[in-house]
Amino acid sequence: MEWDTMAEVEDKRIRRTKKLLRQALTRLMQQKDFQSITVTDVVREADINRGTFYAHYRDVYDLRDKIETGMIEDFRGMIAAIRPSETVTLKLVLSRLMDYLEENREIVTALIKVNAPDGFGKKMIGVIEECRMELLPYRSVEDAYAARFLATGVIGMTEKWITESQPIPKTEMVSLITKLLTPLTPLVPQSDAAQN
């Protein structure tokens, strides 16, 4: 076996193991509080041994943090991919956010339920806030507060949407958030306000 092929097989195994652990943690978080989940619970649910778990993570908190960090990086990448375009609008960013949340509904719902000071919801607020601030040519103290206000509202509404058993359709949710933000047009870039 060539070195490249061996490395590819190992990478596949690592990706598969991490996927199994992510799925196991998701299932467990749907059944009980995160704080009561142990490494033993996760490895039993994933059907792997403890040594394999510890080869990748320190504990269940590290596993959760790495899952959240990976998802935040994915979302930042999605925003970065559309940012160079002249047609970036609030509606487009919201639509991408909703697509991503919907594709990852089970893990997102589980992560949102974890009551941690630096939890997934807070991290998502940070990403939206950063995105908003980067769109502004000049940044004032008021802009920072407005960015936090907008980000908190958007993430709060999407958290409610993603955790509902019968949510309204995604396109309606995007339109609703956009409609609610329209009166705040001085806080939203003019290209967004014109297209809404």
Short mmCIF file of C-alpha atoms in Angstrom, two decimals:
data_model
loop_
_atom_site.label_atom_id
_atom_site.label_comp_id
_atom_site.label_asym_id
_atom_site.label_seq_id
_atom_site.Cartn_x
_atom_site.Cartn_y
_atom_site.Cartn_z
CA MET A 1 0.00 0.00 0.00
CA GLU A 2 1.39 3.42 -0.93
CA TRP A 3 1.88 6.07 1.76
CA ASP A 4 -0.82 8.38 0.29
CA THR A 5 -3.36 5.56 0.21
CA MET A 6 -2.57 4.60 3.82
CA ALA A 7 -2.99 8.22 4.94
CA GLU A 8 -6.30 8.47 3.05
CA VAL A 9 -7.60 5.29 4.73
CA GLU A 10 -6.53 6.67 8.13
CA ASP A 11 -8.22 9.99 7.39
CA LYS A 12 -11.41 8.12 6.46
CA ARG A 13 -11.26 6.17 9.72
CA ILE A 14 -10.72 9.33 11.76
CA ARG A 15 -13.58 11.11 9.99
CA ARG A 16 -15.83 8.09 10.54
CA THR A 17 -14.89 7.87 14.23
CA LYS A 18 -15.52 11.59 14.77
CA LYS A 19 -18.85 11.31 12.95
CA LEU A 20 -19.88 8.38 15.16
CA LEU A 21 -18.93 10.34 18.28
CA ARG A 22 -20.81 13.41 17.08
CA GLN A 23 -23.91 11.33 16.35
CA ALA A 24 -23.65 9.56 19.71
CA LEU A 25 -23.36 12.85 21.60
CA THR A 26 -26.32 14.27 19.64
CA ARG A 27 -28.52 11.29 20.54
CA LEU A 28 -27.49 11.45 24.19
CA MET A 29 -28.12 15.21 24.38
CA GLN A 30 -31.64 14.56 23.10
CA GLN A 31 -32.20 12.09 25.93
CA LYS A 32 -30.66 13.85 28.94
CA ASP A 33 -28.89 16.97 30.19
CA PHE A 34 -25.44 17.50 28.77
CA GLN A 35 -23.89 17.84 32.24
CA SER A 36 -24.90 14.27 33.07
CA ILE A 37 -23.34 12.74 29.92
CA THR A 38 -20.09 10.87 30.52
CA VAL A 39 -17.37 9.59 28.24
CA THR A 40 -18.62 6.08 29.03
CA ASP A 41 -22.09 7.05 27.77
CA VAL A 42 -20.65 8.43 24.53
CA VAL A 43 -18.37 5.47 23.77
CA ARG A 44 -21.14 2.97 24.50
CA GLU A 45 -23.54 4.87 22.24
CA ALA A 46 -20.92 5.17 19.48
CA ASP A 47 -19.75 1.56 19.98
CA ILE A 48 -16.07 2.50 20.15
CA ASN A 49 -13.49 2.07 22.90
CA ARG A 50 -12.39 4.71 25.38
CA GLY A 51 -8.85 4.83 24.00
CA THR A 52 -10.19 5.85 20.61
CA PHE A 53 -12.26 8.61 22.22
CA TYR A 54 -9.26 9.95 24.15
CA ALA A 55 -7.12 9.89 21.01
CA HIS A 56 -9.32 12.72 19.71
CA TYR A 57 -10.90 14.46 22.74
CA ARG A 58 -10.07 15.23 26.41
CA ASP A 59 -13.66 14.81 27.63
CA VAL A 60 -17.28 15.33 26.53
CA TYR A 61 -16.89 19.11 26.93
CA ASP A 62 -13.99 19.05 24.47
CA LEU A 63 -16.08 16.96 22.05
CA ARG A 64 -18.98 19.44 22.28
CA ASP A 65 -16.64 22.41 21.89
CA LYS A 66 -14.99 20.91 18.80
CA ILE A 67 -18.40 20.20 17.25
CA GLU A 68 -19.51 23.79 17.93
CA THR A 69 -16.23 25.23 16.64
CA GLY A 70 -16.48 23.16 13.44
CA MET A 71 -20.03 24.33 12.84
CA ILE A 72 -19.10 27.97 13.46
CA GLU A 73 -16.20 27.63 11.02
CA ASP A 74 -18.55 26.11 8.44
CA PHE A 75 -20.96 29.02 8.85
CA ARG A 76 -18.16 31.61 8.65
CA GLY A 77 -16.98 29.91 5.46
CA MET A 78 -20.48 30.14 3.97
CA ILE A 79 -20.62 33.86 4.73
CA ALA A 80 -17.10 34.44 3.38
CA ALA A 81 -18.01 32.64 0.16
CA ILE A 82 -20.80 35.13 -0.58
CA ARG A 83 -19.23 38.29 0.82
CA PRO A 84 -17.10 39.27 -2.23
CA SER A 85 -20.24 39.46 -4.35
CA GLU A 86 -21.97 42.82 -4.79
CA THR A 87 -25.36 41.18 -4.25
CA VAL A 88 -24.83 40.22 -0.61
CA THR A 89 -28.03 41.00 1.23
CA LEU A 90 -29.41 40.33 4.65
CA LYS A 91 -31.94 38.03 3.02
CA LEU A 92 -29.17 35.98 1.36
CA VAL A 93 -27.18 35.62 4.59
CA LEU A 94 -30.34 34.66 6.50
CA SER A 95 -31.27 32.14 3.84
CA ARG A 96 -27.83 30.51 4.06
CA LEU A 97 -28.05 30.49 7.86
CA MET A 98 -31.46 28.83 7.75
CA ASP A 99 -30.26 26.25 5.20
CA TYR A 100 -27.32 25.37 7.42
CA LEU A 101 -29.42 25.12 10.57
CA GLU A 102 -32.01 23.00 8.80
CA GLU A 103 -29.36 20.62 7.40
CA ASN A 104 -27.95 20.19 10.91
CA ARG A 105 -31.24 20.38 12.82
CA GLU A 106 -30.61 17.49 15.25
CA ILE A 107 -27.20 18.62 16.48
CA VAL A 108 -28.15 22.31 16.46
CA THR A 109 -31.26 21.62 18.53
CA ALA A 110 -29.20 19.60 21.01
CA LEU A 111 -26.47 22.26 21.22
CA ILE A 112 -28.98 25.07 21.75
CA LYS A 113 -30.44 23.24 24.76
CA VAL A 114 -27.05 23.20 26.52
CA ASN A 115 -27.10 26.06 28.99
CA ALA A 116 -23.47 27.17 28.84
CA PRO A 117 -22.13 30.72 29.10
CA ASP A 118 -20.13 30.24 25.91
CA GLY A 119 -22.65 27.95 24.21
CA PHE A 120 -23.52 27.55 20.57
CA GLY A 121 -26.12 30.33 20.51
CA LYS A 122 -23.63 32.86 21.92
CA LYS A 123 -21.05 31.79 19.35
CA MET A 124 -23.55 32.23 16.52
CA ILE A 125 -24.44 35.69 17.86
CA GLY A 126 -20.73 36.52 17.70
CA VAL A 127 -20.50 35.46 14.05
CA ILE A 128 -23.54 37.52 12.99
CA GLU A 129 -22.26 40.48 15.01
CA GLU A 130 -18.83 40.27 13.34
CA CYS A 131 -20.43 39.97 9.92
CA ARG A 132 -22.52 43.07 10.58
CA MET A 133 -19.55 45.11 11.80
CA GLU A 134 -17.42 44.11 8.80
CA LEU A 135 -20.07 45.52 6.46
CA LEU A 136 -19.76 48.99 8.00
CA PRO A 137 -17.23 51.42 6.54
CA TYR A 138 -17.11 53.37 9.84
CA ARG A 139 -17.73 51.79 13.21
CA SER A 140 -19.02 53.68 16.20
CA VAL A 141 -19.99 52.57 19.69
CA GLU A 142 -23.63 52.73 18.57
CA ASP A 143 -22.83 50.41 15.65
CA ALA A 144 -21.42 47.82 18.07
CA TYR A 145 -24.59 47.92 20.18
CA ALA A 146 -26.80 47.82 17.08
CA ALA A 147 -24.84 44.83 15.74
CA ARG A 148 -25.34 42.95 19.03
CA PHE A 149 -29.04 43.83 19.04
CA LEU A 150 -29.54 42.58 15.48
CA ALA A 151 -27.46 39.45 16.00
CA THR A 152 -29.23 38.53 19.23
CA GLY A 153 -32.64 38.99 17.61
CA VAL A 154 -31.77 36.98 14.52
CA ILE A 155 -30.25 34.11 16.52
CA GLY A 156 -33.10 34.18 19.04
CA MET A 157 -35.66 33.84 16.27
CA THR A 158 -33.72 31.11 14.47
CA GLU A 159 -33.29 29.19 17.75
CA LYS A 160 -37.06 29.29 18.26
CA TRP A 161 -37.60 28.21 14.65
CA ILE A 162 -35.13 25.31 14.73
CA THR A 163 -36.44 23.91 18.02
CA GLU A 164 -40.15 24.00 17.12
CA SER A 165 -41.71 20.69 16.17
CA GLN A 166 -43.81 22.31 13.41
CA PRO A 167 -41.83 25.39 12.33
CA ILE A 168 -43.04 27.80 9.69
CA PRO A 169 -41.42 27.25 6.27
CA LYS A 170 -37.86 28.50 5.96
CA THR A 171 -38.71 31.10 3.30
CA GLU A 172 -41.43 32.56 5.55
CA MET A 173 -38.99 32.74 8.45
CA VAL A 174 -36.41 34.58 6.33
CA SER A 175 -39.11 37.01 5.17
CA LEU A 176 -40.33 37.53 8.75
CA ILE A 177 -36.86 38.35 10.08
CA THR A 178 -36.20 40.65 7.13
CA LYS A 179 -39.56 42.38 7.65
CA LEU A 180 -38.82 42.92 11.34
CA LEU A 181 -35.42 44.39 10.53
CA THR A 182 -36.72 46.72 7.79
CA PRO A 183 -37.76 49.49 10.25
CA LEU A 184 -34.15 49.43 11.43
CA THR A 185 -32.86 50.42 7.98
CA PRO A 186 -30.28 52.86 9.38
CA LEU A 187 -28.78 49.79 11.11
CA VAL A 188 -28.89 47.62 7.98
CA PRO A 189 -26.65 48.36 4.94
CA GLN A 190 -28.56 50.24 2.24
CA SER A 191 -28.19 47.41 -0.31
CA ASP A 192 -30.20 45.24 2.12
CA ALA A 193 -32.85 47.86 2.77
CA ALA A 194 -33.37 48.50 -0.94
CA GLN A 195 -33.92 44.84 -1.73
CA ASN A 196 -36.40 44.17 1.08
#
